[in-house]
Amino acid sequence: MEQIQQVDFALVELTLYLDTHPQDYNAIQQFNQLAAQSKQLKSQYEQQFGPLRQFGESFSSFPWSWNESPWPWQM
């Protein structure tokens, strides 16, 4: 979970930077690498602990698994 938070923090910072520097090719490359890493980390987390994201970004097993612990903020 800590790795996910670190990568997502960097993505937020890069997003803000790219809002004012849209032609920075290296920053865009870094953003794309981190976005792929974030997706992979979240997928690994969900395989081990269950759904992390809602609104259609994460699937639920049967029966409905969103009410099962641990919650992401408890990790």
Backbone as a ProteinNet text record, in pm:
[ID]
protein_1_A
[PRIMARY]
MEQIQQVDFALVELTLYLDTHPQDYNAIQQFNQLAAQSKQLKSQYEQQFGPLRQFGESFSSFPWSWNESPWPWQM
[TERTIARY]
82.3	0	87.2	197.6	285.2	343.4	378.4	430.6	324.1	201.3	91.6	78.4	82.5	70.2	185.7	306	422.5	411.6	376.1	365.4	252.5	138.2	25.3	56.1	133.2	175.3	260.3	354.6	438.9	353.9	250.9	162.5	86.6	41.8	-27	68.2	189	287.4	322.6	339.9	370.5	253.3	132.2	14.3	14.2	41.2	46.1	158.1	273.5	386	350.1	290.6	258.8	148.4	66.6	-33.8	33.5	152.4	222.9	340.8	376.9	488.6	446.3	345.4	289.9	383.5	492.2	585.3	706.6	707.3	821.1	811.3	881.2	875.2	918.4	1026.2	1075.8	974.7	907.7	805.8	687.7	651.3	541.7	580.9	705	753.3	749.9	795.2	795	652.4	561.2	421.7	366.1	391.6	339.2	397	524.9	586.3	522.4	504.1	444.1	297.5	225.7	85.9	76.4	165.7	167.7	205.9	302.5	344.2	230.3	158.3	45.5	-61.1	-91	-192.3	-149.2	-22.1	29.7	26.8	70.8	71	-70.1	-165.9	-304.2	-362.8	-327.7	-373.4	-316.5	-188	-125.9	-190.2	-214.5	-278	-414.6	-493.9	-628.4	-628.8	-529.9	-521.5	-496.3	-422	-387.5	-489.3	-542.8	-624.8	-769.9	-802.5	-939	-949.7	-1071.8	-1093.7	-1036.3	-978.7	-918.8	-994.3	-1041	-1106.5	-1251.2	-1334.2	-1474	-1507.4	-1634.5	-1682	-1634.7	-1635	-1606.1	-1459.7	-1369.8	-1228.1	-1179.8	-1257.3	-1221.9	-1343.7	-1320.4	-1428.4	-1442.3	-1558.6	-1583.5	-1594.1	-1544.5	-1564.7	-1705.9	-1745.6	-1875.8	-1852.9	-1922.5	-2020.9	-1954	-2035.8	-1990	-1879.6	-1763.5	-1647.6	-1608	-1684.4	-1646.9	-1661.4	-1738.7	-1759.7	-1662.6	-1563.6	-1468.3	-1343.5	-1288.9	-1165.2	-1047.3	-928.7	-900.8	-931.6	-971.9	-995.5	-860.4	-851.8	-720.8	-651.9	-726.3	-663.2	-621.5	-656.8	-615.2	-484.8	-432.8	-310.4	-188.6
-118.9	0	126.1	119.5	236.1	268.1	164.9	186.9	252.2	206.9	265.4	413.8	445.3	584.8	669.6	614.7	688.8	716.2	615	630.2	727.1	712.9	801.8	946.8	966.8	1102.1	1163.3	1084.7	1133.4	1164.2	1085	1110.6	1242.4	1270.5	1397.3	1513.8	1503.1	1609.5	1629.6	1519	1530	1589.4	1555.9	1613.4	1764.5	1812.2	1956.3	2021.5	1956.9	2009.1	2014.9	1907.3	1901.5	1998.8	2040.5	2143.5	2273.5	2299.6	2423.5	2400.9	2274.7	2240.2	2126.5	2148.4	2039.8	1986.9	2054.8	2010.9	1935	1906.5	1837.8	1687.4	1645.3	1505.8	1409.1	1441.2	1352	1337.3	1444	1437.3	1351.6	1362.6	1280.5	1133	1103.8	965.7	912.6	994.2	953.6	932.5	1022.9	1008.8	876.2	845.1	721.2	597.8	600.7	488.7	470.6	579.8	572.3	530.9	574.5	534.4	382.7	327.6	182.4	110.8	165.4	105.7	110.1	221.5	234.3	130.1	113.6	14.4	-126.6	-158.1	-290.1	-312.1	-213.9	-226.1	-244.6	-170.8	-181.9	-318.1	-369.3	-502.7	-608.9	-598	-692	-683	-561.6	-541.7	-610.3	-588.6	-643.1	-795.4	-854.8	-1000	-1058	-984.6	-1033.6	-994.7	-871.3	-819.9	-791.4	-786.4	-756.3	-618.6	-577.6	-453.2	-329.8	-243.1	-120.2	1.4	-7.7	105.9	71.9	173.7	151.6	226.4	240.2	308.6	240	106.2	30.9	6.2	49.8	25.5	-105.8	-163.7	-289.9	-379.9	-506.5	-603	-665.1	-718.6	-786.7	-935.8	-1012.5	-1156.3	-1187.6	-1312.7	-1353.7	-1433.2	-1405.7	-1299.1	-1162.1	-1058.1	-919.4	-905.6	-854.1	-854.3	-716.8	-614.9	-480.8	-461.3	-544	-526.4	-608.3	-670	-752.5	-673	-700.4	-636.6	-710.8	-653.7	-517.9	-414.4	-297.5	-186.6	-127.8	-65.9	-14.4	75.7	156.8	246.8	175	46.5	-30.1	-106.2	-93.7	-167.2	-91.7
0	0	0	72.7	77.7	-59.8	-135.3	-270.8	-359.8	-347.4	-425.2	-391.7	-264.6	-222.8	-275	-272.7	-321.2	-471.4	-546.7	-691.9	-726	-658.9	-687.7	-648.2	-542.2	-504.8	-616.2	-666.9	-777	-900.1	-925.6	-1039.4	-1023	-902.4	-877.3	-902.2	-850.9	-868.9	-1016.8	-1087.8	-1230.3	-1308.4	-1269.4	-1334.1	-1319.3	-1198.4	-1175.1	-1256.9	-1260.7	-1338.4	-1487.5	-1537.4	-1680.4	-1719.6	-1624.6	-1653.7	-1697.2	-1645.4	-1679.8	-1774.1	-1797.9	-1886.5	-1981.1	-2063	-2143.9	-2252	-2281.3	-2385.1	-2329.5	-2199.3	-2137.1	-2163.9	-2267.7	-2311.2	-2200.9	-2131.1	-2025.1	-1911.6	-1876	-1770.8	-1815.6	-1941.9	-1994.4	-1991.9	-2030.4	-2025.2	-1881.7	-1787.7	-1647.4	-1598.3	-1637.4	-1598.5	-1649.6	-1776.3	-1834.5	-1766.7	-1732.1	-1660.3	-1522.5	-1452	-1318.2	-1324.8	-1427.5	-1442.5	-1462.3	-1543.1	-1563.6	-1434.4	-1362.1	-1234.7	-1133.6	-1128	-1036.2	-1067.1	-1193.4	-1233.7	-1193.7	-1215.2	-1180.2	-1028.2	-952	-806.1	-752	-806.3	-761.1	-795.6	-910.6	-949.2	-855.2	-822.4	-729.2	-591	-545.6	-415.2	-412.5	-517.5	-521.2	-527.1	-593.3	-597.2	-458.9	-377.4	-244.6	-138.2	-144.5	-35.9	-72.6	-200.4	-241.2	-304.4	-338.2	-413	-343.2	-423.1	-373.3	-425.3	-548.8	-614.1	-646.1	-649.5	-684.4	-811.7	-841.1	-960.8	-1087.9	-1086.8	-1207.1	-1237.1	-1152.4	-1177.8	-1116.6	-1025.3	-962.3	-962.2	-986.4	-986.9	-848.7	-820.6	-694.3	-720.1	-626.8	-634.2	-585.5	-594.5	-542.8	-416.2	-308.3	-292.6	-284.5	-282.4	-277.7	-175.1	-213.8	-124.2	-72.2	-105.8	-61.6	89.1	153.2	296.3	381.1	318.8	392.1	428.9	545.7	591.7	532.6	533.5	581.1	473.7	518.2	427.4	388	270.9	226.6	327.8	401.9	499	627.3	639.6	755.3	729.6	609.7	572.9	618.8
[MASK]
+++++++++++++++++++++++++++++++++++++++++++++++++++++++++++++++++++++++++++

